[in-house]
Amino acid sequence: MWSPADLFRALLAALAVVGALVAPWWLPAACMLLLSLRFDAWEVPLIGLWVDLLWLPTPHSIPWFTLYGIAVVWLAAPLRKQLLL
Amino acid sequence: MNSYRRHSGSGRKVRAATALVVVLVLLDIVTGGGVRTAAREGAAALSRAFGGTFSALASSGIFSSRAALQIQNQELAAELQQYQLRAAFASVLQAENDQLSSLARLAKASPGITAPVVSSVISSPYGTFLIGAGSADGVALGSLVLASAAGGDASSAANAFIIGRVASVQPRVSAVAEVFAPGSSINAIIHGASVVLTGSGGGNAYASLPRDAMVIGGDAVLSPDLGGYAVGTVGHVASSSAQALQDVYVSVPVNLGSLQYVYVVTR
């Protein structure tokens, strides 16, 4: 059975994945940030990759969302370690 | 109760996810866009499957009339819902018919194909959107993508505007980069003056012209870089006697958010 935290995490991730299709880009970006701050969220880099696979104009364009996903989950790690008991 | 979880300490899953992302990116490069193709065609299929349903439900008034339906007799309420759905679907079909009719006029002027828009236009952080036509339909990299402004003259293609160029082509789906994507720049001509338009997204752009250039709202903006087609119209001019330049704001007179079909000029 999922805990409330697990449910919140799953909903945020689902919101980011669906939002990448239909919502403004800042919604998945905000979800990725919240997930990274609150959880050891392995799904964040994958969500960033999902956004870039959908929308990146050319293969030579810089995948900013993928880089953002990797950066935010790793940069938030020390903050999570500080907050988690 | 402590609301935070005990930290596992290893970060193994995050490392694995990061490695998976790198592998998928490399796989996409090696396969020449195979991973991207799969993702975009899947997204296009989802959009086709659910997009019409959501539009019909949103415009049917079912949710807005929910309070009224609760008061009414159940039989009359069910009948009313059915009539609303039929009217909503008819409206959607009418809108589609209007768009296709306007694009048919474009086909007389330039060879190309009509393609459905199969993604949201507002979701991309890069100013791109997907169309349901690809290399199998004759779409090529760099093909111009046009849309017809609403209410234009039915006898000519004068109300056709370039809204983007094909930036990436897969067999059945293509990615279109908007002309006025954030940060983009194109050469344009406004009232005989050569300018560089800087895109700000959402079909809007701006440029700076000398203050003595006679530009007014509604002037057509043409682009020699894009086959001489119109890329927009002047929406607003901000001029001050204290400055040597005036700011001109350009917009595409096409509601990109409600765009269902575009015309791709094939080469």
Short mmCIF file of C-alpha atoms in Angstrom, two decimals:
data_model
loop_
_atom_site.label_atom_id
_atom_site.label_comp_id
_atom_site.label_asym_id
_atom_site.label_seq_id
_atom_site.Cartn_x
_atom_site.Cartn_y
_atom_site.Cartn_z
CA MET A 1 0.00 0.00 0.00
CA TRP A 2 1.39 3.43 -0.91
CA SER A 3 2.09 6.00 1.72
CA PRO A 4 0.84 9.59 1.26
CA ALA A 5 4.38 10.64 0.33
CA ASP A 6 4.59 7.94 -2.35
CA LEU A 7 1.21 8.96 -3.70
CA PHE A 8 2.24 12.63 -3.80
CA ARG A 9 5.44 11.67 -5.61
CA ALA A 10 3.59 9.55 -8.16
CA LEU A 11 1.02 12.29 -8.78
CA LEU A 12 3.73 14.93 -9.26
CA ALA A 13 5.59 12.69 -11.70
CA ALA A 14 2.39 11.91 -13.61
CA LEU A 15 1.53 15.61 -13.71
CA ALA A 16 4.97 16.35 -15.16
CA VAL A 17 4.71 13.62 -17.80
CA VAL A 18 1.20 14.61 -18.91
CA GLY A 19 2.00 18.31 -18.55
CA ALA A 20 4.88 17.89 -20.99
CA LEU A 21 2.25 17.05 -23.59
CA VAL A 22 -0.48 19.57 -22.87
CA ALA A 23 0.61 22.21 -20.35
CA PRO A 24 3.05 25.13 -20.55
CA TRP A 25 6.67 24.05 -20.16
CA TRP A 26 7.07 25.60 -16.74
CA LEU A 27 4.66 23.06 -15.21
CA PRO A 28 6.90 20.00 -15.76
CA ALA A 29 9.89 22.16 -14.81
CA ALA A 30 8.25 23.06 -11.50
CA CYS A 31 7.23 19.45 -10.86
CA MET A 32 10.79 18.31 -11.50
CA LEU A 33 12.11 20.87 -9.02
CA LEU A 34 9.59 19.88 -6.34
CA LEU A 35 10.35 16.18 -6.84
CA SER A 36 14.09 16.81 -6.57
CA LEU A 37 13.74 18.86 -3.41
CA ARG A 38 11.48 16.40 -1.67
CA PHE A 39 12.63 12.99 -2.89
CA ASP A 40 15.62 11.12 -4.20
CA ALA A 41 13.74 11.31 -7.48
CA TRP A 42 15.30 9.12 -10.14
CA GLU A 43 12.39 9.92 -12.46
CA VAL A 44 13.40 13.60 -12.80
CA PRO A 45 16.18 13.08 -15.40
CA LEU A 46 13.83 10.80 -17.33
CA ILE A 47 11.10 13.44 -17.34
CA GLY A 48 13.64 15.96 -18.65
CA LEU A 49 14.59 13.54 -21.40
CA TRP A 50 10.90 12.98 -22.20
CA VAL A 51 10.37 16.73 -22.71
CA ASP A 52 13.39 16.99 -24.98
CA LEU A 53 12.47 13.92 -27.02
CA LEU A 54 9.08 15.53 -27.67
CA TRP A 55 10.05 19.11 -28.37
CA LEU A 56 13.75 19.49 -29.24
CA PRO A 57 13.84 21.11 -32.70
CA THR A 58 16.91 19.40 -34.15
CA PRO A 59 19.27 16.62 -33.07
CA HIS A 60 21.99 19.24 -32.74
CA SER A 61 20.06 21.45 -30.35
CA ILE A 62 21.20 21.52 -26.74
CA PRO A 63 18.83 19.35 -24.62
CA TRP A 64 18.26 21.95 -21.92
CA PHE A 65 15.48 20.09 -20.15
CA THR A 66 17.55 16.90 -19.88
CA LEU A 67 20.47 18.87 -18.50
CA TYR A 68 18.09 20.68 -16.14
CA GLY A 69 16.71 17.37 -14.92
CA ILE A 70 20.14 15.90 -14.24
CA ALA A 71 21.39 19.11 -12.65
CA VAL A 72 18.42 19.70 -10.39
CA VAL A 73 18.30 16.17 -9.00
CA TRP A 74 22.01 16.13 -8.22
CA LEU A 75 22.24 19.70 -6.95
CA ALA A 76 19.28 19.12 -4.65
CA ALA A 77 20.90 16.02 -3.15
CA PRO A 78 22.92 17.87 -0.46
CA LEU A 79 19.78 19.81 0.50
CA ARG A 80 17.79 16.62 0.87
CA LYS A 81 20.55 15.04 2.95
CA GLN A 82 20.48 18.10 5.19
CA LEU A 83 16.70 18.00 5.62
CA LEU A 84 16.14 14.27 5.94
CA LEU A 85 16.71 12.81 9.38
CA MET B 1 5.08 12.55 13.21
CA ASN B 2 8.20 13.22 11.23
CA SER B 3 7.03 13.94 7.70
CA TYR B 4 10.39 13.25 6.09
CA ARG B 5 11.64 9.82 5.15
CA ARG B 6 14.80 8.33 6.47
CA HIS B 7 17.37 8.97 3.77
CA SER B 8 18.63 5.79 2.10
CA GLY B 9 22.01 7.35 1.51
CA SER B 10 23.04 5.61 -1.65
CA GLY B 11 21.47 7.58 -4.58
CA ARG B 12 21.77 4.38 -6.59
CA LYS B 13 18.48 4.93 -8.36
CA VAL B 14 19.36 8.50 -9.34
CA ARG B 15 22.73 7.34 -10.69
CA ALA B 16 21.02 4.56 -12.63
CA ALA B 17 18.44 6.99 -14.02
CA THR B 18 21.17 9.42 -15.06
CA ALA B 19 23.05 6.60 -16.78
CA LEU B 20 19.83 5.49 -18.49
CA VAL B 21 19.27 9.03 -19.78
CA VAL B 22 22.80 9.14 -21.21
CA VAL B 23 22.31 5.73 -22.84
CA LEU B 24 18.98 6.81 -24.38
CA VAL B 25 20.52 10.02 -25.72
CA LEU B 26 23.41 8.07 -27.26
CA LEU B 27 20.98 5.52 -28.66
CA ASP B 28 18.94 8.32 -30.20
CA ILE B 29 22.06 9.75 -31.85
CA VAL B 30 23.27 6.36 -33.08
CA THR B 31 19.88 5.42 -34.50
CA GLY B 32 19.48 8.80 -36.18
CA GLY B 33 16.51 9.84 -34.06
CA GLY B 34 14.89 6.48 -33.48
CA VAL B 35 14.08 7.17 -29.83
CA ARG B 36 12.71 10.61 -30.68
CA THR B 37 10.59 9.13 -33.46
CA ALA B 38 9.03 6.64 -31.07
CA ALA B 39 8.33 9.32 -28.45
CA ARG B 40 6.80 11.79 -30.92
CA GLU B 41 4.67 9.26 -32.74
CA GLY B 42 3.38 8.02 -29.40
CA ALA B 43 2.56 11.56 -28.32
CA ALA B 44 0.87 12.26 -31.66
CA ALA B 45 -1.25 9.11 -31.31
CA LEU B 46 -2.33 10.13 -27.80
CA SER B 47 -3.19 13.61 -29.01
CA ARG B 48 -5.30 12.25 -31.87
CA ALA B 49 -7.06 9.76 -29.60
CA PHE B 50 -7.97 12.12 -26.77
CA GLY B 51 -7.71 15.64 -28.18
CA GLY B 52 -11.08 15.63 -29.93
CA THR B 53 -12.81 14.10 -26.91
CA PHE B 54 -11.46 16.73 -24.53
CA SER B 55 -12.40 19.57 -26.89
CA ALA B 56 -15.92 18.27 -27.29
CA LEU B 57 -16.44 17.82 -23.56
CA ALA B 58 -15.00 21.22 -22.77
CA SER B 59 -17.25 23.00 -25.28
CA SER B 60 -20.38 20.93 -24.62
CA GLY B 61 -21.27 22.77 -21.47
CA ILE B 62 -21.77 19.54 -19.57
CA PHE B 63 -19.71 20.68 -16.60
CA SER B 64 -20.99 24.23 -16.65
CA SER B 65 -24.58 22.98 -16.71
CA ARG B 66 -24.00 20.42 -13.99
CA ALA B 67 -25.69 22.54 -11.36
CA ALA B 68 -28.76 23.02 -13.57
CA LEU B 69 -28.90 19.31 -14.44
CA GLN B 70 -29.01 18.38 -10.77
CA ILE B 71 -32.29 20.30 -10.41
CA GLN B 72 -33.94 19.08 -13.58
CA ASN B 73 -35.78 15.81 -14.15
CA GLN B 74 -33.29 12.96 -14.87
CA GLU B 75 -34.84 12.07 -18.20
CA LEU B 76 -34.81 15.65 -19.46
CA ALA B 77 -31.28 16.05 -18.12
CA ALA B 78 -29.99 13.01 -20.07
CA GLU B 79 -31.70 14.23 -23.24
CA LEU B 80 -30.16 17.69 -22.83
CA GLN B 81 -26.69 16.19 -22.46
CA GLN B 82 -27.11 14.27 -25.69
CA TYR B 83 -28.18 17.37 -27.63
CA GLN B 84 -25.26 19.35 -26.19
CA LEU B 85 -22.76 16.68 -27.22
CA ARG B 86 -24.18 16.56 -30.74
CA ALA B 87 -23.99 20.34 -31.03
CA ALA B 88 -20.43 20.38 -29.66
CA PHE B 89 -19.24 17.74 -32.13
CA ALA B 90 -20.93 19.67 -34.93
CA SER B 91 -19.08 22.84 -33.82
CA VAL B 92 -15.75 21.01 -33.82
CA LEU B 93 -16.44 19.67 -37.30
CA GLN B 94 -17.47 23.12 -38.49
CA ALA B 95 -14.24 24.64 -37.17
CA GLU B 96 -12.21 21.91 -38.86
CA ASN B 97 -14.11 22.48 -42.12
CA ASP B 98 -13.44 26.23 -41.95
CA GLN B 99 -9.71 25.67 -41.47
CA LEU B 100 -9.48 23.11 -44.26
CA SER B 101 -11.41 25.38 -46.65
CA SER B 102 -8.99 28.24 -46.00
CA LEU B 103 -6.01 25.94 -46.53
CA ALA B 104 -7.47 24.72 -49.83
CA ARG B 105 -6.94 28.25 -51.16
CA LEU B 106 -3.24 27.99 -50.25
CA ALA B 107 -2.95 24.79 -52.29
CA LYS B 108 -3.78 26.76 -55.45
CA ALA B 109 -0.73 28.99 -55.00
CA SER B 110 1.92 26.55 -53.82
CA PRO B 111 2.38 22.80 -54.03
CA GLY B 112 2.17 21.14 -50.68
CA ILE B 113 0.11 19.15 -48.27
CA THR B 114 -2.28 19.86 -45.45
CA ALA B 115 -1.17 18.38 -42.16
CA PRO B 116 -2.96 18.14 -38.82
CA VAL B 117 -1.41 19.68 -35.73
CA VAL B 118 -0.97 16.73 -33.38
CA SER B 119 0.41 18.38 -30.29
CA SER B 120 -0.09 21.33 -28.06
CA VAL B 121 1.43 24.54 -29.38
CA ILE B 122 2.10 26.01 -25.93
CA SER B 123 3.88 23.12 -24.26
CA SER B 124 7.25 23.27 -25.96
CA PRO B 125 10.04 25.17 -24.20
CA TYR B 126 11.74 25.53 -27.59
CA GLY B 127 8.85 27.02 -29.59
CA THR B 128 8.10 23.84 -31.52
CA PHE B 129 5.03 21.77 -32.19
CA LEU B 130 4.30 18.50 -33.99
CA ILE B 131 2.37 17.92 -37.20
CA GLY B 132 0.98 14.63 -38.41
CA ALA B 133 2.96 14.45 -41.64
CA GLY B 134 6.50 13.36 -42.27
CA SER B 135 8.97 12.14 -44.84
CA ALA B 136 6.50 9.51 -46.02
CA ASP B 137 4.16 12.37 -47.04
CA GLY B 138 6.81 14.41 -48.82
CA VAL B 139 7.72 16.73 -45.96
CA ALA B 140 11.36 17.76 -46.03
CA LEU B 141 13.66 19.50 -43.59
CA GLY B 142 13.22 23.23 -43.90
CA SER B 143 9.78 23.06 -45.52
CA LEU B 144 7.73 26.16 -44.88
CA VAL B 145 4.62 25.80 -42.75
CA LEU B 146 1.73 28.16 -43.37
CA ALA B 147 -1.58 28.91 -41.79
CA SER B 148 -4.47 30.98 -43.03
CA ALA B 149 -5.72 33.88 -41.00
CA ALA B 150 -9.41 33.74 -40.09
CA GLY B 151 -11.80 35.84 -42.13
CA GLY B 152 -9.44 36.37 -45.01
CA ASP B 153 -10.33 36.88 -48.67
CA ALA B 154 -11.49 33.55 -50.06
CA SER B 155 -10.36 34.34 -53.59
CA SER B 156 -6.63 34.46 -52.93
CA ALA B 157 -3.91 33.17 -50.62
CA ALA B 158 -3.07 36.70 -49.49
CA ASN B 159 -4.07 35.87 -45.94
CA ALA B 160 -1.52 33.06 -45.66
CA PHE B 161 1.18 33.50 -43.05
CA ILE B 162 4.35 31.57 -42.39
CA ILE B 163 4.21 30.24 -38.86
CA GLY B 164 7.25 28.00 -38.91
CA ARG B 165 9.69 25.75 -40.67
CA VAL B 166 10.06 22.00 -40.40
CA ALA B 167 12.99 21.44 -38.08
CA SER B 168 12.95 17.68 -37.71
CA VAL B 169 11.35 15.01 -39.89
CA GLN B 170 10.32 11.49 -38.94
CA PRO B 171 8.38 9.13 -41.23
CA ARG B 172 4.91 10.18 -40.02
CA VAL B 173 5.49 13.09 -37.67
CA SER B 174 7.50 16.29 -38.03
CA ALA B 175 8.56 18.95 -35.59
CA VAL B 176 7.93 22.53 -36.67
CA ALA B 177 10.03 25.35 -35.22
CA GLU B 178 7.93 28.49 -34.91
CA VAL B 179 9.18 31.50 -36.81
CA PHE B 180 8.83 33.59 -33.67
CA ALA B 181 10.20 31.00 -31.23
CA PRO B 182 11.75 32.59 -28.14
CA GLY B 183 15.19 33.95 -28.96
CA SER B 184 14.92 33.38 -32.71
CA SER B 185 15.67 36.11 -35.23
CA ILE B 186 14.73 36.53 -38.87
CA ASN B 187 15.15 39.23 -41.46
CA ALA B 188 11.95 40.96 -42.42
CA ILE B 189 10.64 43.96 -44.32
CA ILE B 190 8.13 46.33 -42.80
CA HIS B 191 6.84 49.14 -44.99
CA GLY B 192 9.98 48.96 -47.11
CA ALA B 193 12.35 49.03 -44.14
CA SER B 194 14.65 46.07 -43.53
CA VAL B 195 14.59 44.88 -39.93
CA VAL B 196 15.61 41.95 -37.77
CA LEU B 197 12.67 40.47 -35.89
CA THR B 198 13.39 38.86 -32.53
CA GLY B 199 10.92 36.20 -31.51
CA SER B 200 9.33 36.15 -28.09
CA GLY B 201 7.14 33.10 -28.48
CA GLY B 202 3.43 32.61 -28.93
CA GLY B 203 3.46 34.07 -32.42
CA ASN B 204 4.89 37.40 -31.27
CA ALA B 205 8.09 39.24 -32.14
CA TYR B 206 9.56 42.71 -31.94
CA ALA B 207 12.00 44.86 -33.84
CA SER B 208 13.52 48.31 -33.61
CA LEU B 209 13.24 50.71 -36.51
CA PRO B 210 14.39 54.29 -37.01
CA ARG B 211 11.79 56.64 -35.61
CA ASP B 212 11.15 58.26 -38.98
CA ALA B 213 10.05 54.96 -40.57
CA MET B 214 6.34 55.28 -41.25
CA VAL B 215 5.01 52.12 -39.68
CA ILE B 216 1.46 51.78 -38.49
CA GLY B 217 -0.58 49.01 -36.95
CA GLY B 218 -1.79 46.48 -39.49
CA ASP B 219 1.18 46.81 -41.86
CA ALA B 220 2.19 43.49 -43.37
CA VAL B 221 5.55 42.03 -42.39
CA LEU B 222 7.26 40.03 -45.11
CA SER B 223 10.36 37.88 -44.87
CA PRO B 224 12.77 37.50 -47.82
CA ASP B 225 14.36 34.58 -45.94
CA LEU B 226 11.09 32.67 -46.10
CA GLY B 227 10.15 32.89 -49.73
CA GLY B 228 8.76 36.39 -49.43
CA TYR B 229 5.71 35.15 -47.55
CA ALA B 230 4.10 37.24 -44.85
CA VAL B 231 5.14 36.32 -41.32
CA GLY B 232 2.83 38.63 -39.45
CA THR B 233 1.33 42.06 -39.11
CA VAL B 234 2.33 45.05 -37.04
CA GLY B 235 0.34 45.02 -33.83
CA HIS B 236 1.69 47.98 -31.91
CA VAL B 237 4.24 50.72 -32.43
CA ALA B 238 5.94 52.32 -29.42
CA SER B 239 7.63 55.55 -30.37
CA SER B 240 9.07 58.39 -28.34
CA SER B 241 10.42 61.74 -29.51
CA ALA B 242 13.30 61.30 -27.05
CA GLN B 243 14.57 58.16 -28.79
CA ALA B 244 16.01 57.61 -32.25
CA LEU B 245 14.40 54.19 -32.57
CA GLN B 246 10.84 52.98 -32.29
CA ASP B 247 9.80 49.55 -31.06
CA VAL B 248 7.53 47.64 -33.38
CA TYR B 249 5.63 44.64 -32.08
CA VAL B 250 4.62 42.05 -34.64
CA SER B 251 2.19 39.20 -34.27
CA VAL B 252 0.86 36.41 -36.42
CA PRO B 253 -2.89 36.98 -36.98
CA VAL B 254 -3.53 33.29 -36.44
CA ASN B 255 -4.68 31.83 -33.15
CA LEU B 256 -1.92 29.26 -32.72
CA GLY B 257 -3.65 27.72 -29.73
CA SER B 258 -6.69 26.71 -31.78
CA LEU B 259 -4.78 25.67 -34.89
CA GLN B 260 -5.85 22.26 -36.10
CA TYR B 261 -4.41 22.16 -39.61
CA VAL B 262 -1.44 23.74 -41.31
CA TYR B 263 -0.19 23.78 -44.87
CA VAL B 264 3.30 22.49 -45.58
CA VAL B 265 4.93 23.73 -48.77
CA THR B 266 6.77 20.70 -50.08
CA ARG B 267 9.86 21.15 -52.16
#
